[in-house]
XYZ file of C-alpha atoms in Angstrom:
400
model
C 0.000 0.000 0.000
C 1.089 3.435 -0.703
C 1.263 4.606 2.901
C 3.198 1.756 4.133
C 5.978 2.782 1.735
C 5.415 6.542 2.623
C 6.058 5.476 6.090
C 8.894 3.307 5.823
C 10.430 5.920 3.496
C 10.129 8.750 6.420
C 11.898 6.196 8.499
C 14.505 5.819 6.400
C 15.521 9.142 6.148
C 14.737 9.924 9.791
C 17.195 7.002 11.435
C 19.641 7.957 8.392
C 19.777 11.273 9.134
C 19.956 10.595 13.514
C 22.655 8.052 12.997
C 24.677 10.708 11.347
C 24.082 12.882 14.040
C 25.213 10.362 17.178
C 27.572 13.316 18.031
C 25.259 16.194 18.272
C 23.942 14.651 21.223
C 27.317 16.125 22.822
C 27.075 19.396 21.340
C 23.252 19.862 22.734
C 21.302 19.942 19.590
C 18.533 22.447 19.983
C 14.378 20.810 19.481
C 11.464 19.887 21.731
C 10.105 16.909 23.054
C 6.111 17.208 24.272
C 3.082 15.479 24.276
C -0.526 16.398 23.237
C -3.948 14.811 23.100
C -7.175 15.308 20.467
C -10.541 14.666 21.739
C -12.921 14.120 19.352
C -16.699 14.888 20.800
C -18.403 12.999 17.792
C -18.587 9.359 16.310
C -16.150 9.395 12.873
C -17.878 9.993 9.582
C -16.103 6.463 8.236
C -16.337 2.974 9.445
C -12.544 2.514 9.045
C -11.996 5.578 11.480
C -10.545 5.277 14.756
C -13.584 5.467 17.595
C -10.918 6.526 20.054
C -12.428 9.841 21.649
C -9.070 10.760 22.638
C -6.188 10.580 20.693
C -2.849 10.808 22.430
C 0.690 11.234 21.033
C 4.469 11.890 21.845
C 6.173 13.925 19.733
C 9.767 15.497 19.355
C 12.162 17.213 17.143
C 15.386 18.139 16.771
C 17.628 20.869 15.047
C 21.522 21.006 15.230
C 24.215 22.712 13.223
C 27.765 22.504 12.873
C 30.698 23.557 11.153
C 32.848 21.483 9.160
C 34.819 23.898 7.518
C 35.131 27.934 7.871
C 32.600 27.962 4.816
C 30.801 24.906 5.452
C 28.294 23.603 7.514
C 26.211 20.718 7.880
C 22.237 21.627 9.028
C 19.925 18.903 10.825
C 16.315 19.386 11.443
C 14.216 15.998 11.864
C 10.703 15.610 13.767
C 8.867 12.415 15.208
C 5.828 11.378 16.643
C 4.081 7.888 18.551
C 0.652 7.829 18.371
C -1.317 4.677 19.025
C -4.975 5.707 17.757
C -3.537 6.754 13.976
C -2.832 4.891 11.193
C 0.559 5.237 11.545
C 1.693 4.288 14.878
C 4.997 6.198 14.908
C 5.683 8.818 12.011
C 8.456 11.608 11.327
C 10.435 12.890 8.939
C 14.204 14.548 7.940
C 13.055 18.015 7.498
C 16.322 19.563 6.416
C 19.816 17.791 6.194
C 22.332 19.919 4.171
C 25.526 20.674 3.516
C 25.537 24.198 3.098
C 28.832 25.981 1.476
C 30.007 29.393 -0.109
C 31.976 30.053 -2.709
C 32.637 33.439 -3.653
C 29.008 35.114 -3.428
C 27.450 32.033 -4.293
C 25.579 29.740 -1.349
C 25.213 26.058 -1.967
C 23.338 23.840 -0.476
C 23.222 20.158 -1.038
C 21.235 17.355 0.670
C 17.341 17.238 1.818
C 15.822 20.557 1.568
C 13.993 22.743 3.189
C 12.767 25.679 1.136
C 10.008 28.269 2.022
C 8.369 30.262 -1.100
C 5.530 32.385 0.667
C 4.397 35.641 1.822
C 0.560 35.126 2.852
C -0.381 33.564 6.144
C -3.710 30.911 5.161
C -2.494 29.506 1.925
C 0.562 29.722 0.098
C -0.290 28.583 -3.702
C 2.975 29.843 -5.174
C 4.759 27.273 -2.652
C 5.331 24.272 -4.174
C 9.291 23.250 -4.090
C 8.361 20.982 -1.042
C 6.092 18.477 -0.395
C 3.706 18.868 2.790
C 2.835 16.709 5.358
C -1.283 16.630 5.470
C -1.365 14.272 9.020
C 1.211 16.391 10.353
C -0.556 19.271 9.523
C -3.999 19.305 7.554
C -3.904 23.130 7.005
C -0.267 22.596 4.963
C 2.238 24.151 7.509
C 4.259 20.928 7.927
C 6.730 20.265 5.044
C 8.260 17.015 4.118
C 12.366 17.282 3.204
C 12.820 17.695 -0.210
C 15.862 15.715 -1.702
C 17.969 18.391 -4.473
C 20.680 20.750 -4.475
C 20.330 24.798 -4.600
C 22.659 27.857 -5.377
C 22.057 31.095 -4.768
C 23.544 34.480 -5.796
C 23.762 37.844 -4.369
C 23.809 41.118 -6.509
C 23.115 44.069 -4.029
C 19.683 43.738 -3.387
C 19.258 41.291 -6.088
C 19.164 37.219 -5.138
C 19.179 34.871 -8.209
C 18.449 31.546 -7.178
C 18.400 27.964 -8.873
C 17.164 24.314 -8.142
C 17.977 20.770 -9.277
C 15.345 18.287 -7.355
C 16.174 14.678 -8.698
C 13.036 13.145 -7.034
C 9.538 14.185 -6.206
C 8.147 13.106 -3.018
C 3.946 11.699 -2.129
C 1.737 13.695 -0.317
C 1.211 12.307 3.312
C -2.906 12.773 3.799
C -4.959 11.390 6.262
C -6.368 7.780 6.025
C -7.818 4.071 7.146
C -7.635 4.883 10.619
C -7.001 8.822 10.581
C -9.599 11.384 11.554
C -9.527 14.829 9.688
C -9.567 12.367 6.421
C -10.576 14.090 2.971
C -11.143 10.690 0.900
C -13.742 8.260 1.682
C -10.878 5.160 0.648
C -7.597 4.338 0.897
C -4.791 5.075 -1.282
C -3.971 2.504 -3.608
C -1.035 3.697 -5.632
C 1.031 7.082 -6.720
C 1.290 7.137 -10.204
C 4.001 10.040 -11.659
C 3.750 11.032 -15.375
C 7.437 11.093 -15.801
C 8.369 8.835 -12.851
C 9.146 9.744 -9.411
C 12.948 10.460 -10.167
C 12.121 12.256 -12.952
C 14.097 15.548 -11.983
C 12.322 18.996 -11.331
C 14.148 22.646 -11.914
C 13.569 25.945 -10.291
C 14.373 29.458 -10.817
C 13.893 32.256 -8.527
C 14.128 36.351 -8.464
C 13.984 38.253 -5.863
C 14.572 42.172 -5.810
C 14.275 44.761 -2.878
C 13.533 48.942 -3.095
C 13.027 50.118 -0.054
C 9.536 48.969 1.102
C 8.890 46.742 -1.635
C 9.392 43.432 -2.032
C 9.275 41.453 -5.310
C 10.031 38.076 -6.234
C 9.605 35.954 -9.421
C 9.522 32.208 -9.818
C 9.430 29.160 -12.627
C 9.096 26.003 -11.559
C 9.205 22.588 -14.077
C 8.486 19.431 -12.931
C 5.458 17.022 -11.213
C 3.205 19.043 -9.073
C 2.987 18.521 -5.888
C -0.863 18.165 -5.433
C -2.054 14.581 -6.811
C -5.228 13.954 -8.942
C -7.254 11.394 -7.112
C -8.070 8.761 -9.263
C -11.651 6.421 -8.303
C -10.173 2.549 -8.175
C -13.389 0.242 -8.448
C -13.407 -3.331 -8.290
C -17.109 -4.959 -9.880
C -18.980 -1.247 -9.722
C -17.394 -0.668 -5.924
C -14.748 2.087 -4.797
C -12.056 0.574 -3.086
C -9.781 2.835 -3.275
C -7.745 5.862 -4.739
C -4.412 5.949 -7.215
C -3.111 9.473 -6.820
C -1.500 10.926 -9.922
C 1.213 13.480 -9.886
C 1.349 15.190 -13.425
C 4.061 17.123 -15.111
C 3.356 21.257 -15.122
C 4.852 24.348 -15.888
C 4.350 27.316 -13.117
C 5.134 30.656 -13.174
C 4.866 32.978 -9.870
C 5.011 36.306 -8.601
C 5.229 37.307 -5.114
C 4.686 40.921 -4.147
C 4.657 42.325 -0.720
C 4.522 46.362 0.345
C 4.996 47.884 3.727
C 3.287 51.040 4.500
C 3.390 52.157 8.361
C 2.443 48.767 10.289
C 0.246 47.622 7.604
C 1.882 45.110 4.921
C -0.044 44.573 1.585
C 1.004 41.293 -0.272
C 0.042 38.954 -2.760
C 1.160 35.730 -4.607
C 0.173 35.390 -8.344
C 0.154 31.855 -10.377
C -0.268 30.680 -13.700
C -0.014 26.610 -14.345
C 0.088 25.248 -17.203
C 0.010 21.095 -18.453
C -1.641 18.419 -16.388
C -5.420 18.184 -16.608
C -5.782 22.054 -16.742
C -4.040 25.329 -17.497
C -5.370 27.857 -14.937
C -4.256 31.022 -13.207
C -4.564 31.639 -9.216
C -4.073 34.810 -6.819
C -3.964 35.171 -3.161
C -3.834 38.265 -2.420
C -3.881 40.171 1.885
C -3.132 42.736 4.332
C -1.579 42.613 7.783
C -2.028 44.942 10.148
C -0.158 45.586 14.015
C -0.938 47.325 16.684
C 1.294 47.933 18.978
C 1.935 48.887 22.846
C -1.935 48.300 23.109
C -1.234 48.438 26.885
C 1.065 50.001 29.336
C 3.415 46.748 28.198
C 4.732 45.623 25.141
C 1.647 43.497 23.544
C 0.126 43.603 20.117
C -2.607 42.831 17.956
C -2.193 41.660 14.026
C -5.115 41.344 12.079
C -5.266 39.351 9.215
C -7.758 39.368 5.741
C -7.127 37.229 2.931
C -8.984 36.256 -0.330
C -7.928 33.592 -3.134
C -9.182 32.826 -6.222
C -8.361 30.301 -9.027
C -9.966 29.316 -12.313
C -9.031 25.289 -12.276
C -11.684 23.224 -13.581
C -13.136 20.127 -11.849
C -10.313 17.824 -13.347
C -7.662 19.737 -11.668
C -6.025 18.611 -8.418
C -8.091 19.427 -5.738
C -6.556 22.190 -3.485
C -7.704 24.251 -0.255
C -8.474 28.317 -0.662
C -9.886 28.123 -4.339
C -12.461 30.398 -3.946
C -11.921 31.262 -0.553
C -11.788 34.324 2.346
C -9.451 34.410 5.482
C -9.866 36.387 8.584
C -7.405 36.365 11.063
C -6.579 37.643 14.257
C -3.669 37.500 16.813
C -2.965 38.789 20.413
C 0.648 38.680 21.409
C 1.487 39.955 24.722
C 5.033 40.090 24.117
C 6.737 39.400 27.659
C 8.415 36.946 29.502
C 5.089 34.439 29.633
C 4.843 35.043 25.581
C 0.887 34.261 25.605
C -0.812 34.036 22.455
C -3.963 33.615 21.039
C -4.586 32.991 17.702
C -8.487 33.436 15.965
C -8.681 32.374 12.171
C -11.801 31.759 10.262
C -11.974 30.968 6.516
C -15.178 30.736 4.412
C -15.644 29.233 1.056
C -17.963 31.413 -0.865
C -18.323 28.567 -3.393
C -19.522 25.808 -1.181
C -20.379 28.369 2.158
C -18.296 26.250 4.358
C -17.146 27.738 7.578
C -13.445 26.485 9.496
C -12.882 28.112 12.795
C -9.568 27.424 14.298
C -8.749 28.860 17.838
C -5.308 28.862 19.231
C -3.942 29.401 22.941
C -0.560 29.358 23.958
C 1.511 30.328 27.068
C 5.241 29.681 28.169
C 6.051 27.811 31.234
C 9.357 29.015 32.928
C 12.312 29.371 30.878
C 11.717 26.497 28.315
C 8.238 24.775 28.264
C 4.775 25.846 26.377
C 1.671 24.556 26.784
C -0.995 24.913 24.078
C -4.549 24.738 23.143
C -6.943 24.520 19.708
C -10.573 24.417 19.138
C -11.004 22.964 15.396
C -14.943 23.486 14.402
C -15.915 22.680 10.744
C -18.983 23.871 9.520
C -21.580 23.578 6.781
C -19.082 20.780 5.001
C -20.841 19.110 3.605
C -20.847 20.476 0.118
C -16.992 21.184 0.296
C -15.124 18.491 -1.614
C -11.846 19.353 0.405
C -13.450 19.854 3.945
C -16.535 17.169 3.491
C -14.501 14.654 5.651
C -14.018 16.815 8.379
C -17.881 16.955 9.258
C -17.662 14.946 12.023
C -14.382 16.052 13.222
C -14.614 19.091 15.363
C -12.145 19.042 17.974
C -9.900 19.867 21.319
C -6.537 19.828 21.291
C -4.279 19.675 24.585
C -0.344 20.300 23.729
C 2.792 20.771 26.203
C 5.857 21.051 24.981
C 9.909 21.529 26.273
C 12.092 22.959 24.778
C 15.993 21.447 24.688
């Protein structure tokens, strides 16, 4: 099955990547080790589901750097986590795990990547170098490593940038036993128009003057979001292949800052696969600062995205879609946060409403909460599977 080899390929790279790294246990790596629990108020929408109310977990990462030469370095970030209600009992990934060198005023970086194309805070459809990690993360914040080698230039406020990515990695999504699942069946098989180690190629601009940002990008290569292919067996789904196809996108990234506002938008336009289509996300971010006699602040976040992708396109989050978003920071030594986002479709008039709490604990532990409550899915092909999955999440967390 396709997950089974998705999983055994994250362990792979994860023990690879820790047995390298025996040492940096004597050089106190940086990471986290914690702990959080899900409870799930409702029965799942699928019989395969999980009926586990609560769904505990241990989880951990860890980041270390060091120098091999006076140019080089070698970068480690990995993450991990044990759950026993999921359908993958214990799960992780190498994030990053580079050799990074210069050479005149060219950076190189060679090994699993890590690379972060985005400006907008909901969705990020000009981001697509990496793969992402849907279990980890359903919203798309989690990235899986991406295997390649970079280089980068500097001209003054110029950066020229290239890619070489010699394999193209699945999409982890929820599934079987998951909750927060977005296909009614299992995967069966990934299917890649060019095959998986058919190589992908990158190149990126990005300029600076003054308060203006501006960045263009041109990616070849498989996408990264699969088509989801109906397997039936004698008239009956059984399952899904998911098919990565070969596209062309172009991208432009724009971003303004006037005052304590910033204005920004990412522009796409795909072309090959099942469609040709063109897609904006475009926002403003506002802080307010000092709002007391201390040092906290309030951001607020809007958001709107729009693409023209027909119905045999990959299915992808913020289509036709509006973001809201709003964040207290108190900015002292306890660092509490809370976090209020709501997104509605205004295609299928679906409602997500994600609450966030956080607060540190001493000098080096956090504990967390989230309220998750879908509504009015039903309709929405990419939230539909989430109807019976509002939830309440516990998290602490230390900090090495």
């Amino acid at each position: 099955m396709k997950q089974a080899r998705s999983t055994i390929e994250s362990t792979v790279l994860l023990s690879a990547a820790l047995l390298f790294s025996l040492d940096a246990i004597a050089q106190m790596p940086r990471g986290h080790i914690g702990v959080d629990a899900l409870y799930f108020p409702d029965d799942p929408l699928f019989p395969e589901q999980s009926t586990a109310s609560t769904i505990p977990s241990v989880l951990g990462s860890l980041d270390w750097t060091t120098d091999l030469t006076r140019d080089t370095r070698f970068d480690l970030g990995a993450y991990l986590r044990v759950a026993r209600h999921t359908q993958d009992k214990i799960s992780g990934d190498i994030k990053e795990a580079v050799i990074r060198s210069r050479i005149d005023r060219t950076d190189i970086k060679l090994g699993i990547l890590q690379e972060n194309w985005s400006i907008l805070e909901a969705w990020n459809p000009i981001d697509l170098l990496n793969q992402r990690d849907m279990v980890e993360d359903f919203q798309g914040d989690v990235k899986l490593g991406q295997p390649g080698v970079t280089a980068s230039t500097f001209y003054q406020d110029l950066v020229i940038s290239a890619w070489v990515l010699p394999y193209t990695r699945e999409r982890r999504i929820a599934e079987q036993k998951d909750r927060l699942r977005t296909l009614s069946a299992p995967l069966i098989d990934s299917v890649f128009e060019n095959g998986q180690s058919d190589s992908s190629f990158a190149l990126r601009f990005q300029y600076r003057l003054g308060d203006f940002d501006i960045a263009a990008s041109q990616f070849w290569g498989h996408a990264r979001e699969p088509i989801y292919q109906p397997v039936l067996q004698q008239s009956t789904l059984v399952g899904f292949d998911e098919v990565y196809e070969e596209i062309a996108q172009s991208g432009l990234e724009l971003r303004y800052v006037a005052g304590d506002t910033v204005l920004k938008a990412e522009l796409i336009s795909q072309t090959g696969g099942s469609d040709s289509f063109v897609g904006s996300g475009i926002g403003s971010e506002t802080t307010f600062n000092q709002i007391t006699d201390g040092f906290s602040s309030i951001t607020v976040y809007l958001e709107a995205y729009y693409d023209t992708r027909n119905e045999l396109a990959p299915l992808t989050p913020f289509q036709r879609d509006v973001f809201v978003g709003f964040r207290y920071n108190t900015n002292d030594v306890n660092d509490t946060l809370l976090d209020v986002r709501y997104t509605h479709d205004v295609e299928f008039h679906s409602d997500l409403i994600d609450v966030r709490a956080s607060r540190r604990l001493g000098g080096a532990q956090t504990i967390s909460a989230q309220i998750l409550l879908p509504q009015s899915v039903s309709e929405d092909p990419a939230l539909k599977g989430f109807e019976n999955d509002p939830y309440f999440k516990l998290s602490w967390a230390w900090y090495l």
